[in-house]
PDB file of C-alpha atoms and ligand atoms in Angstrom:
ATOM      1  CA  MET X1183      72.057 133.479 131.675  1.00 49.00           C
ATOM      2  CA  PRO X1184      73.725 130.074 132.067  1.00 49.00           C
ATOM      3  CA  THR X1185      73.230 128.188 135.312  1.00 64.00           C
ATOM      4  CA  SER X1186      75.268 125.206 136.339  1.00 75.00           C
ATOM      5  CA  SER X1187      76.050 123.025 139.290  1.00 81.00           C
ATOM      6  CA  ALA X1188      79.511 122.173 137.985  1.00 92.00           C
ATOM      7  CA  PRO X1189      82.287 123.325 140.316  1.00 95.00           C
ATOM      8  CA  ILE X1190      84.186 126.504 139.562  1.00 96.00           C
ATOM      9  CA  VAL X1191      87.651 125.263 138.683  1.00 96.00           C
ATOM     10  CA  ILE X1192      90.506 127.300 140.164  1.00 97.00           C
ATOM     11  CA  ALA X1193      93.795 127.109 138.255  1.00 96.00           C
ATOM     12  CA  PRO X1194      97.062 126.880 140.254  1.00 95.00           C
ATOM     13  CA  SER X1195      97.956 130.554 139.956  1.00 95.00           C
ATOM     14  CA  GLU X1196      94.433 132.030 140.171  1.00 97.00           C
ATOM     15  CA  ARG X1197      93.291 134.353 142.929  1.00 98.00           C
ATOM     16  CA  VAL X1198      89.797 134.216 144.408  1.00 98.00           C
ATOM     17  CA  PHE X1199      87.947 137.172 145.917  1.00 98.00           C
ATOM     18  CA  VAL X1200      84.823 136.255 147.910  1.00 98.00           C
ATOM     19  CA  LEU X1201      82.275 138.876 148.964  1.00 98.00           C
ATOM     20  CA  THR X1202      79.715 137.740 151.531  1.00 98.00           C
ATOM     21  CA  GLY X1203      76.480 139.353 152.659  1.00 97.00           C
ATOM     22  CA  ALA X1204      73.766 138.650 155.189  1.00 96.00           C
ATOM     23  CA  GLY X1205      72.578 135.569 153.243  1.00 96.00           C
ATOM     24  CA  ILE X1206      75.583 133.465 154.272  1.00 98.00           C
ATOM     25  CA  SER X1207      74.716 133.857 157.949  1.00 97.00           C
ATOM     26  CA  ALA X1208      70.945 133.403 157.541  1.00 95.00           C
ATOM     27  CA  GLU X1209      71.093 129.639 158.097  1.00 97.00           C
ATOM     28  CA  SER X1210      73.114 130.258 161.274  1.00 97.00           C
ATOM     29  CA  GLY X1211      70.116 132.147 162.653  1.00 94.00           C
ATOM     30  CA  ILE X1212      71.190 135.729 162.003  1.00 92.00           C
ATOM     31  CA  PRO X1213      68.352 137.506 160.193  1.00 87.00           C
ATOM     32  CA  THR X1214      69.081 139.227 156.887  1.00 89.00           C
ATOM     33  CA  PHE X1215      68.197 142.902 156.660  1.00 83.00           C
ATOM     34  CA  ARG X1216      65.159 142.178 154.534  1.00 74.00           C
ATOM     35  CA  ASP X1217      63.638 139.935 157.169  1.00 69.00           C
ATOM     36  CA  ALA X1218      65.150 141.403 160.326  1.00 62.00           C
ATOM     37  CA  GLY X1219      61.708 141.236 161.973  1.00 57.00           C
ATOM     38  CA  GLY X1220      60.944 141.085 165.673  1.00 53.00           C
ATOM     39  CA  ILE X1221      60.637 144.060 167.941  1.00 51.00           C
ATOM     40  CA  TRP X1222      62.446 146.296 165.471  1.00 61.00           C
ATOM     41  CA  GLU X1223      59.978 145.762 162.633  1.00 64.00           C
ATOM     42  CA  SER X1224      58.644 149.265 163.119  1.00 66.00           C
ATOM     43  CA  VAL X1225      62.119 150.832 163.206  1.00 74.00           C
ATOM     44  CA  ARG X1226      63.858 151.684 159.945  1.00 80.00           C
ATOM     45  CA  PHE X1227      67.544 150.767 159.817  1.00 79.00           C
ATOM     46  CA  GLU X1228      68.386 154.334 158.863  1.00 79.00           C
ATOM     47  CA  ASP X1229      66.833 155.458 162.162  1.00 84.00           C
ATOM     48  CA  VAL X1230      69.206 153.351 164.261  1.00 91.00           C
ATOM     49  CA  ALA X1231      72.202 152.944 161.958  1.00 92.00           C
ATOM     50  CA  SER X1232      73.187 156.421 160.826  1.00 94.00           C
ATOM     51  CA  PRO X1233      75.271 159.319 162.188  1.00 96.00           C
ATOM     52  CA  GLN X1234      72.018 161.295 162.517  1.00 95.00           C
ATOM     53  CA  ALA X1235      70.497 158.560 164.689  1.00 94.00           C
ATOM     54  CA  TRP X1236      73.617 158.567 166.871  1.00 95.00           C
ATOM     55  CA  GLU X1237      73.435 162.349 167.209  1.00 95.00           C
ATOM     56  CA  HIS X1238      69.738 162.280 167.993  1.00 93.00           C
ATOM     57  CA  ASP X1239      69.460 159.249 170.309  1.00 91.00           C
ATOM     58  CA  PRO X1240      72.684 157.354 171.130  1.00 93.00           C
ATOM     59  CA  GLU X1241      70.844 155.311 173.756  1.00 92.00           C
ATOM     60  CA  LEU X1242      68.470 153.890 171.134  1.00 90.00           C
ATOM     61  CA  VAL X1243      71.438 153.108 168.861  1.00 93.00           C
ATOM     62  CA  TRP X1244      73.199 151.223 171.677  1.00 94.00           C
ATOM     63  CA  ARG X1245      69.997 149.319 172.491  1.00 91.00           C
ATOM     64  CA  PHE X1246      69.735 148.269 168.843  1.00 91.00           C
ATOM     65  CA  TYR X1247      73.339 147.010 168.687  1.00 94.00           C
ATOM     66  CA  SER X1248      73.069 145.411 172.130  1.00 94.00           C
ATOM     67  CA  MET X1249      70.036 143.489 170.853  1.00 90.00           C
ATOM     68  CA  ARG X1250      71.993 142.392 167.796  1.00 92.00           C
ATOM     69  CA  ARG X1251      74.961 141.328 169.970  1.00 96.00           C
ATOM     70  CA  GLU X1252      72.666 139.329 172.217  1.00 95.00           C
ATOM     71  CA  ARG X1253      70.891 137.610 169.307  1.00 93.00           C
ATOM     72  CA  ALA X1254      74.083 136.744 167.427  1.00 96.00           C
ATOM     73  CA  GLU X1255      75.949 135.422 170.496  1.00 96.00           C
ATOM     74  CA  PRO X1256      74.585 131.822 170.398  1.00 97.00           C
ATOM     75  CA  CYS X1257      74.898 131.538 166.591  1.00 98.00           C
ATOM     76  CA  VAL X1258      77.534 129.227 165.132  1.00 98.00           C
ATOM     77  CA  PRO X1259      79.060 129.054 161.651  1.00 98.00           C
ATOM     78  CA  ASN X1260      77.329 126.877 159.043  1.00 98.00           C
ATOM     79  CA  ARG X1261      78.627 124.638 156.241  1.00 98.00           C
ATOM     80  CA  ALA X1262      79.094 127.591 153.909  1.00 98.00           C
ATOM     81  CA  HIS X1263      81.376 129.427 156.371  1.00 98.00           C
ATOM     82  CA  HIS X1264      83.357 126.210 156.905  1.00 98.00           C
ATOM     83  CA  ALA X1265      83.639 125.577 153.162  1.00 98.00           C
ATOM     84  CA  LEU X1266      85.249 129.011 152.717  1.00 98.00           C
ATOM     85  CA  THR X1267      87.767 128.163 155.445  1.00 98.00           C
ATOM     86  CA  GLU X1268      88.651 124.988 153.545  1.00 98.00           C
ATOM     87  CA  LEU X1269      89.039 126.985 150.355  1.00 98.00           C
ATOM     88  CA  GLU X1270      91.374 129.401 152.150  1.00 98.00           C
ATOM     89  CA  GLN X1271      93.440 126.492 153.452  1.00 98.00           C
ATOM     90  CA  ARG X1272      93.927 125.289 149.866  1.00 97.00           C
ATOM     91  CA  LEU X1273      94.625 128.706 148.337  1.00 98.00           C
ATOM     92  CA  GLY X1274      96.505 130.506 151.113  1.00 98.00           C
ATOM     93  CA  ASP X1275      97.328 134.047 149.993  1.00 98.00           C
ATOM     94  CA  ARG X1276      95.434 133.524 146.751  1.00 98.00           C
ATOM     95  CA  PHE X1277      92.227 133.707 148.808  1.00 98.00           C
ATOM     96  CA  PHE X1278      90.641 136.903 150.088  1.00 98.00           C
ATOM     97  CA  LEU X1279      87.317 137.320 151.870  1.00 98.00           C
ATOM     98  CA  CYS X1280      85.558 140.648 152.150  1.00 98.00           C
ATOM     99  CA  THR X1281      82.399 140.545 154.223  1.00 98.00           C
ATOM    100  CA  GLN X1282      79.610 143.060 154.634  1.00 98.00           C
ATOM    101  CA  ASN X1283      78.553 141.140 157.723  1.00 97.00           C
ATOM    102  CA  VAL X1284      79.342 142.409 161.183  1.00 97.00           C
ATOM    103  CA  ASP X1285      78.951 139.010 162.842  1.00 98.00           C
ATOM    104  CA  ALA X1286      82.071 136.974 163.675  1.00 98.00           C
ATOM    105  CA  LEU X1287      81.039 133.703 162.005  1.00 98.00           C
ATOM    106  CA  HIS X1288      83.807 133.653 159.383  1.00 98.00           C
ATOM    107  CA  GLU X1289      86.416 133.939 162.141  1.00 98.00           C
ATOM    108  CA  ALA X1290      84.539 131.375 164.248  1.00 98.00           C
ATOM    109  CA  ALA X1291      84.796 128.978 161.280  1.00 98.00           C
ATOM    110  CA  GLY X1292      88.562 129.562 161.229  1.00 98.00           C
ATOM    111  CA  THR X1293      88.924 131.846 158.202  1.00 98.00           C
ATOM    112  CA  LYS X1294      91.969 134.098 158.631  1.00 98.00           C
ATOM    113  CA  ARG X1295      91.943 136.443 155.631  1.00 98.00           C
ATOM    114  CA  VAL X1296      88.710 138.289 156.471  1.00 98.00           C
ATOM    115  CA  LEU X1297      88.079 141.993 156.022  1.00 98.00           C
ATOM    116  CA  HIS X1298      84.944 143.468 157.629  1.00 98.00           C
ATOM    117  CA  MET X1299      84.147 146.400 155.360  1.00 98.00           C
ATOM    118  CA  HIS X1300      81.071 147.387 157.415  1.00 98.00           C
ATOM    119  CA  GLY X1301      82.651 146.932 160.838  1.00 98.00           C
ATOM    120  CA  GLU X1302      82.317 144.375 163.613  1.00 98.00           C
ATOM    121  CA  LEU X1303      79.429 143.808 165.986  1.00 98.00           C
ATOM    122  CA  TYR X1304      81.671 142.724 168.853  1.00 98.00           C
ATOM    123  CA  LYS X1305      83.938 145.762 168.763  1.00 98.00           C
ATOM    124  CA  THR X1306      83.502 149.204 170.281  1.00 98.00           C
ATOM    125  CA  ARG X1307      85.466 152.380 169.613  1.00 98.00           C
ATOM    126  CA  CYS X1308      85.681 156.018 170.651  1.00 98.00           C
ATOM    127  CA  SER X1309      83.302 158.323 168.776  1.00 97.00           C
ATOM    128  CA  ASN X1310      85.959 161.045 168.725  1.00 97.00           C
ATOM    129  CA  ASP X1311      87.869 160.531 165.464  1.00 94.00           C
ATOM    130  CA  ASP X1312      90.885 162.422 166.851  1.00 97.00           C
ATOM    131  CA  CYS X1313      91.211 160.087 169.852  1.00 98.00           C
ATOM    132  CA  THR X1314      94.050 157.554 169.749  1.00 96.00           C
ATOM    133  CA  MET X1315      92.097 154.792 171.498  1.00 96.00           C
ATOM    134  CA  GLN X1316      91.846 151.776 169.199  1.00 96.00           C
ATOM    135  CA  PRO X1317      88.666 149.718 168.604  1.00 97.00           C
ATOM    136  CA  PHE X1318      88.486 146.958 171.212  1.00 98.00           C
ATOM    137  CA  ALA X1319      86.677 143.622 171.624  1.00 98.00           C
ATOM    138  CA  ASP X1320      83.420 144.135 173.470  1.00 97.00           C
ATOM    139  CA  HIS X1321      80.557 141.684 174.052  1.00 97.00           C
ATOM    140  CA  ARG X1322      78.773 143.850 176.617  1.00 95.00           C
ATOM    141  CA  LEU X1323      75.156 144.902 176.274  1.00 95.00           C
ATOM    142  CA  TYR X1324      74.287 148.528 176.873  1.00 92.00           C
ATOM    143  CA  THR X1325      70.622 148.874 177.675  1.00 84.00           C
ATOM    144  CA  SER X1326      68.691 151.907 178.801  1.00 77.00           C
ATOM    145  CA  GLU X1327      69.269 150.883 182.432  1.00 75.00           C
ATOM    146  CA  THR X1328      73.027 150.750 182.156  1.00 75.00           C
ATOM    147  CA  GLU X1329      75.245 153.789 182.047  1.00 79.00           C
ATOM    148  CA  HIS X1330      76.321 154.597 178.527  1.00 86.00           C
ATOM    149  CA  PRO X1331      80.001 153.957 177.963  1.00 91.00           C
ATOM    150  CA  ARG X1332      82.602 156.710 177.768  1.00 94.00           C
ATOM    151  CA  CYS X1333      86.191 156.665 176.537  1.00 97.00           C
ATOM    152  CA  ASP X1334      88.810 156.371 179.309  1.00 95.00           C
ATOM    153  CA  ASP X1335      91.221 158.529 177.308  1.00 96.00           C
ATOM    154  CA  CYS X1336      89.111 161.504 176.198  1.00 97.00           C
ATOM    155  CA  GLY X1337      85.697 161.141 177.837  1.00 96.00           C
ATOM    156  CA  SER X1338      83.754 161.044 174.552  1.00 97.00           C
ATOM    157  CA  ARG X1339      80.998 158.511 174.075  1.00 96.00           C
ATOM    158  CA  LEU X1340      82.014 155.044 172.943  1.00 97.00           C
ATOM    159  CA  ARG X1341      80.161 153.854 169.836  1.00 98.00           C
ATOM    160  CA  PRO X1342      79.654 150.543 168.024  1.00 98.00           C
ATOM    161  CA  HIS X1343      82.501 149.799 165.569  1.00 98.00           C
ATOM    162  CA  ILE X1344      80.004 149.723 162.696  1.00 98.00           C
ATOM    163  CA  VAL X1345      79.879 151.578 159.367  1.00 98.00           C
ATOM    164  CA  TRP X1346      76.526 153.346 159.364  1.00 96.00           C
ATOM    165  CA  PHE X1347      74.473 154.595 156.423  1.00 91.00           C
ATOM    166  CA  GLY X1348      76.297 157.635 155.062  1.00 92.00           C
ATOM    167  CA  GLU X1349      79.728 156.570 156.401  1.00 96.00           C
ATOM    168  CA  VAL X1350      82.596 155.319 154.254  1.00 97.00           C
ATOM    169  CA  PRO X1351      83.291 151.571 154.458  1.00 98.00           C
ATOM    170  CA  PHE X1352      86.621 150.471 155.940  1.00 98.00           C
ATOM    171  CA  SER X1353      89.754 149.603 153.971  1.00 98.00           C
ATOM    172  CA  LEU X1354      88.488 150.405 150.465  1.00 98.00           C
ATOM    173  CA  GLU X1355      92.061 150.794 149.231  1.00 98.00           C
ATOM    174  CA  THR X1356      92.969 147.286 150.309  1.00 98.00           C
ATOM    175  CA  ILE X1357      89.729 145.944 148.812  1.00 98.00           C
ATOM    176  CA  HIS X1358      90.347 147.661 145.472  1.00 97.00           C
ATOM    177  CA  ALA X1359      93.905 146.332 145.383  1.00 97.00           C
ATOM    178  CA  LYS X1360      92.618 142.785 145.977  1.00 98.00           C
ATOM    179  CA  LEU X1361      89.942 143.224 143.300  1.00 97.00           C
ATOM    180  CA  GLU X1362      92.630 144.341 140.855  1.00 96.00           C
ATOM    181  CA  ARG X1363      94.445 141.041 141.248  1.00 96.00           C
ATOM    182  CA  ALA X1364      91.520 138.602 141.457  1.00 97.00           C
ATOM    183  CA  ASP X1365      90.739 136.123 138.672  1.00 97.00           C
ATOM    184  CA  VAL X1366      87.545 134.753 140.179  1.00 98.00           C
ATOM    185  CA  PHE X1367      84.968 136.851 142.052  1.00 98.00           C
ATOM    186  CA  VAL X1368      82.195 135.145 144.014  1.00 98.00           C
ATOM    187  CA  THR X1369      79.411 136.946 145.883  1.00 98.00           C
ATOM    188  CA  ILE X1370      77.385 134.931 148.382  1.00 98.00           C
ATOM    189  CA  GLY X1371      74.037 136.100 149.821  1.00 97.00           C
ATOM    190  CA  SER X1372      73.979 139.827 149.140  1.00 97.00           C
ATOM    191  CA  SER X1373      71.015 141.644 147.600  1.00 94.00           C
ATOM    192  CA  GLY X1374      73.300 143.896 145.535  1.00 96.00           C
ATOM    193  CA  ALA X1375      71.504 147.018 146.685  1.00 93.00           C
ATOM    194  CA  VAL X1376      74.113 148.689 148.883  1.00 92.00           C
ATOM    195  CA  TYR X1377      77.127 150.427 147.327  1.00 94.00           C
ATOM    196  CA  PRO X1378      80.084 150.421 147.032  1.00 96.00           C
ATOM    197  CA  ALA X1379      80.002 146.615 147.606  1.00 98.00           C
ATOM    198  CA  ALA X1380      77.324 146.112 144.934  1.00 98.00           C
ATOM    199  CA  GLY X1381      79.689 147.755 142.426  1.00 98.00           C
ATOM    200  CA  PHE X1382      82.681 145.435 143.008  1.00 98.00           C
ATOM    201  CA  VAL X1383      81.390 143.035 140.345  1.00 98.00           C
ATOM    202  CA  SER X1384      81.484 145.745 137.656  1.00 96.00           C
ATOM    203  CA  ARG X1385      85.056 146.622 138.595  1.00 95.00           C
ATOM    204  CA  ILE X1386      86.193 143.045 138.272  1.00 94.00           C
ATOM    205  CA  ARG X1387      84.284 142.351 135.057  1.00 91.00           C
ATOM    206  CA  GLN X1388      86.004 145.317 133.374  1.00 89.00           C
ATOM    207  CA  ARG X1389      89.197 143.285 133.693  1.00 85.00           C
ATOM    208  CA  GLY X1390      87.645 140.124 132.271  1.00 86.00           C
ATOM    209  CA  ALA X1391      87.671 138.114 135.502  1.00 94.00           C
ATOM    210  CA  ARG X1392      84.906 135.543 136.122  1.00 96.00           C
ATOM    211  CA  ALA X1393      82.047 136.572 138.414  1.00 98.00           C
ATOM    212  CA  ILE X1394      79.567 134.191 140.045  1.00 98.00           C
ATOM    213  CA  TYR X1395      76.649 134.950 142.360  1.00 98.00           C
ATOM    214  CA  VAL X1396      75.285 132.463 144.908  1.00 98.00           C
ATOM    215  CA  GLY X1397      72.073 133.070 146.865  1.00 98.00           C
ATOM    216  CA  VAL X1398      68.398 132.254 147.170  1.00 96.00           C
ATOM    217  CA  ASP X1399      67.195 135.202 145.054  1.00 95.00           C
ATOM    218  CA  ARG X1400      68.535 137.014 142.028  1.00 97.00           C
ATOM    219  CA  PRO X1401      70.327 140.118 143.360  1.00 97.00           C
ATOM    220  CA  ASP X1402      69.604 143.629 142.038  1.00 97.00           C
ATOM    221  CA  ASN X1403      72.957 143.585 140.205  1.00 98.00           C
ATOM    222  CA  ALA X1404      72.445 140.077 138.727  1.00 98.00           C
ATOM    223  CA  ALA X1405      73.038 141.253 135.155  1.00 97.00           C
ATOM    224  CA  LYS X1406      76.659 142.084 135.991  1.00 97.00           C
ATOM    225  CA  PHE X1407      77.561 138.462 136.842  1.00 97.00           C
ATOM    226  CA  ASP X1408      78.607 135.734 134.387  1.00 96.00           C
ATOM    227  CA  GLU X1409      76.517 133.288 136.334  1.00 97.00           C
ATOM    228  CA  VAL X1410      73.865 133.287 139.073  1.00 97.00           C
ATOM    229  CA  ARG X1411      73.497 130.071 141.077  1.00 97.00           C
ATOM    230  CA  LEU X1412      70.233 130.080 142.977  1.00 97.00           C
ATOM    231  CA  GLY X1413      70.166 128.163 146.239  1.00 97.00           C
ATOM    232  CA  CYS X1414      70.900 128.325 149.944  1.00 98.00           C
ATOM    233  CA  ALA X1415      74.514 129.041 150.846  1.00 98.00           C
ATOM    234  CA  THR X1416      74.859 125.757 152.770  1.00 98.00           C
ATOM    235  CA  ALA X1417      73.600 123.764 149.773  1.00 98.00           C
ATOM    236  CA  VAL X1418      75.721 125.477 147.120  1.00 98.00           C
ATOM    237  CA  VAL X1419      79.002 126.665 148.668  1.00 98.00           C
ATOM    238  CA  PRO X1420      80.429 123.337 149.965  1.00 97.00           C
ATOM    239  CA  SER X1421      80.634 121.920 146.406  1.00 97.00           C
ATOM    240  CA  LEU X1422      81.229 125.230 144.613  1.00 97.00           C
ATOM    241  CA  PHE X1423      84.993 125.064 144.082  1.00 97.00           C
ATOM    242  CA  ALA X1424      87.419 122.545 142.622  1.00 96.00           C
ATOM    243  CA  MET X1425      91.177 122.820 142.126  1.00 93.00           C
ATOM    244  CA  GLU X1426      92.619 122.294 138.668  1.00 88.00           C
TER     245      GLU X1426
HETATM  246  P1  LIG D2032      70.368 141.813 152.447  1.00 58.67           P
HETATM  247  O1  LIG D2032      69.482 141.409 153.606  1.00 58.67           O
HETATM  248  O2  LIG D2032      70.004 143.019 151.693  1.00 58.67           O
HETATM  249  O3  LIG D2032      70.406 140.587 151.408  1.00 58.67           O
HETATM  250  C1  LIG D2032      70.585 139.255 151.820  1.00 58.67           C
HETATM  251  C2  LIG D2032      70.579 138.370 150.601  1.00 58.67           C
HETATM  252  O4  LIG D2032      70.814 137.033 151.018  1.00 58.67           O
HETATM  253  C3  LIG D2032      69.245 138.363 149.838  1.00 58.67           C
HETATM  254  O5  LIG D2032      69.493 138.623 148.487  1.00 58.67           O
HETATM  255  C4  LIG D2032      68.710 136.944 150.040  1.00 58.67           C
HETATM  256  O6  LIG D2032      68.117 136.431 148.857  1.00 58.67           O
HETATM  257  C5  LIG D2032      69.955 136.164 150.343  1.00 58.67           C
HETATM  258  N1  LIG D2032      69.745 135.003 151.213  1.00 58.67           N
HETATM  259  C6  LIG D2032      68.861 134.847 152.229  1.00 58.67           C
HETATM  260  N2  LIG D2032      68.997 133.636 152.806  1.00 58.67           N
HETATM  261  C7  LIG D2032      70.012 133.013 152.145  1.00 58.67           C
HETATM  262  C8  LIG D2032      70.646 131.745 152.266  1.00 58.67           C
HETATM  263  N3  LIG D2032      70.275 130.867 153.192  1.00 58.67           N
HETATM  264  N4  LIG D2032      71.647 131.439 151.409  1.00 58.67           N
HETATM  265  C9  LIG D2032      72.036 132.319 150.459  1.00 58.67           C
HETATM  266  N5  LIG D2032      71.470 133.534 150.294  1.00 58.67           N
HETATM  267  C10 LIG D2032      70.483 133.877 151.128  1.00 58.67           C
HETATM  268  O7  LIG D2032      71.847 141.881 153.023  1.00 58.67           O
HETATM  269  P2  LIG D2032      73.193 142.420 152.377  1.00 58.67           P
HETATM  270  O8  LIG D2032      73.143 142.351 150.877  1.00 58.67           O
HETATM  271  O9  LIG D2032      74.295 141.749 153.099  1.00 58.67           O
HETATM  272  O10 LIG D2032      73.191 143.938 152.773  1.00 58.67           O
HETATM  273  C11 LIG D2032      74.354 144.654 152.437  1.00 58.67           C
HETATM  274  C12 LIG D2032      74.719 145.646 153.482  1.00 58.67           C
HETATM  275  O11 LIG D2032      73.725 146.619 153.495  1.00 58.67           O
HETATM  276  C13 LIG D2032      74.783 145.128 154.903  1.00 58.67           C
HETATM  277  O12 LIG D2032      76.074 144.751 155.251  1.00 58.67           O
HETATM  278  C14 LIG D2032      74.366 146.301 155.711  1.00 58.67           C
HETATM  279  O13 LIG D2032      75.492 147.040 156.111  1.00 58.67           O
HETATM  280  C15 LIG D2032      73.571 147.137 154.772  1.00 58.67           C
HETATM  281  N6  LIG D2032      72.157 147.167 155.057  1.00 58.67           N
HETATM  282  C16 LIG D2032      71.272 146.806 154.114  1.00 58.67           C
HETATM  283  C17 LIG D2032      69.920 146.890 154.352  1.00 58.67           C
HETATM  284  C18 LIG D2032      68.935 146.495 153.306  1.00 58.67           C
HETATM  285  O14 LIG D2032      67.747 146.718 153.486  1.00 58.67           O
HETATM  286  N7  LIG D2032      69.372 145.933 152.196  1.00 58.67           N
HETATM  287  C19 LIG D2032      69.475 147.322 155.570  1.00 58.67           C
HETATM  288  C20 LIG D2032      70.408 147.656 156.525  1.00 58.67           C
HETATM  289  C21 LIG D2032      71.734 147.580 156.252  1.00 58.67           C
HETATM  290 ZN1  LIG D2033      88.436 158.771 173.133  1.00 58.67          ZN
END
């Protein structure tokens, strides 16, 4: 497989679809899933991030997401997040960013066209799907000592606005429509193990678009890309793109 450090040249009419994963936020201090570590080392993600976990022990689930809120709060965007904002400023509507990350670092860097397919850490919503209450911004921490939050409208429990294992990611129709129109597809820092996101590259390659991976390790779906550029996001992304 060819590797290169030459910039990816974007022609004046080309559209770019960027998919980011935990690797882009690693250098901002947010642990990837593989090395999440700390007090939760003994807890499997499935045991705190699934509808079954929520059913079984909502307090534990809220403690887990409260811990993640607390840990992510002081983190700031890095050079890779900022470089994507600059790319968006050059491309405008020809740029689209889909992130699997629930942190808010793309927005903090100023990127506008961001879609959080796996939800947002700093949002909370009603657990009752029939309730009309909309997801709302929420930085609060819910620990075992605090009362667990309930919906003002219907009284159901409030839950993190996160897509758990076994749930369907948000806005797949919009994502597929953007993939249909993209000429260049770039994935940054995602192990390629979790679907449907890991399958986006196959979709785009069927149409003959270019696909490039950037990250410190070869992802599980590496064979699907035209090119894999190994390196840290902050080292590779700032010089990754050039305009024709
Ligand atoms: P991941 O932790 O599986 O992979 C992160 C990737 O980033 C790795 O391939 C790693 O090589 C790379 N990386 C690490 N540091 C980097 C850096 N500085 N620069 C560039 N790349 C770097 O995370 P993911 O692929 O985003 O996971 C996808 C989704 O799966 C998540 O959004 C989450 O919803 C879900 N999930 C996955 C796991 C898991 O074990 N893979 C666990 C829980 C949840
Ligand atoms: Zn409600």
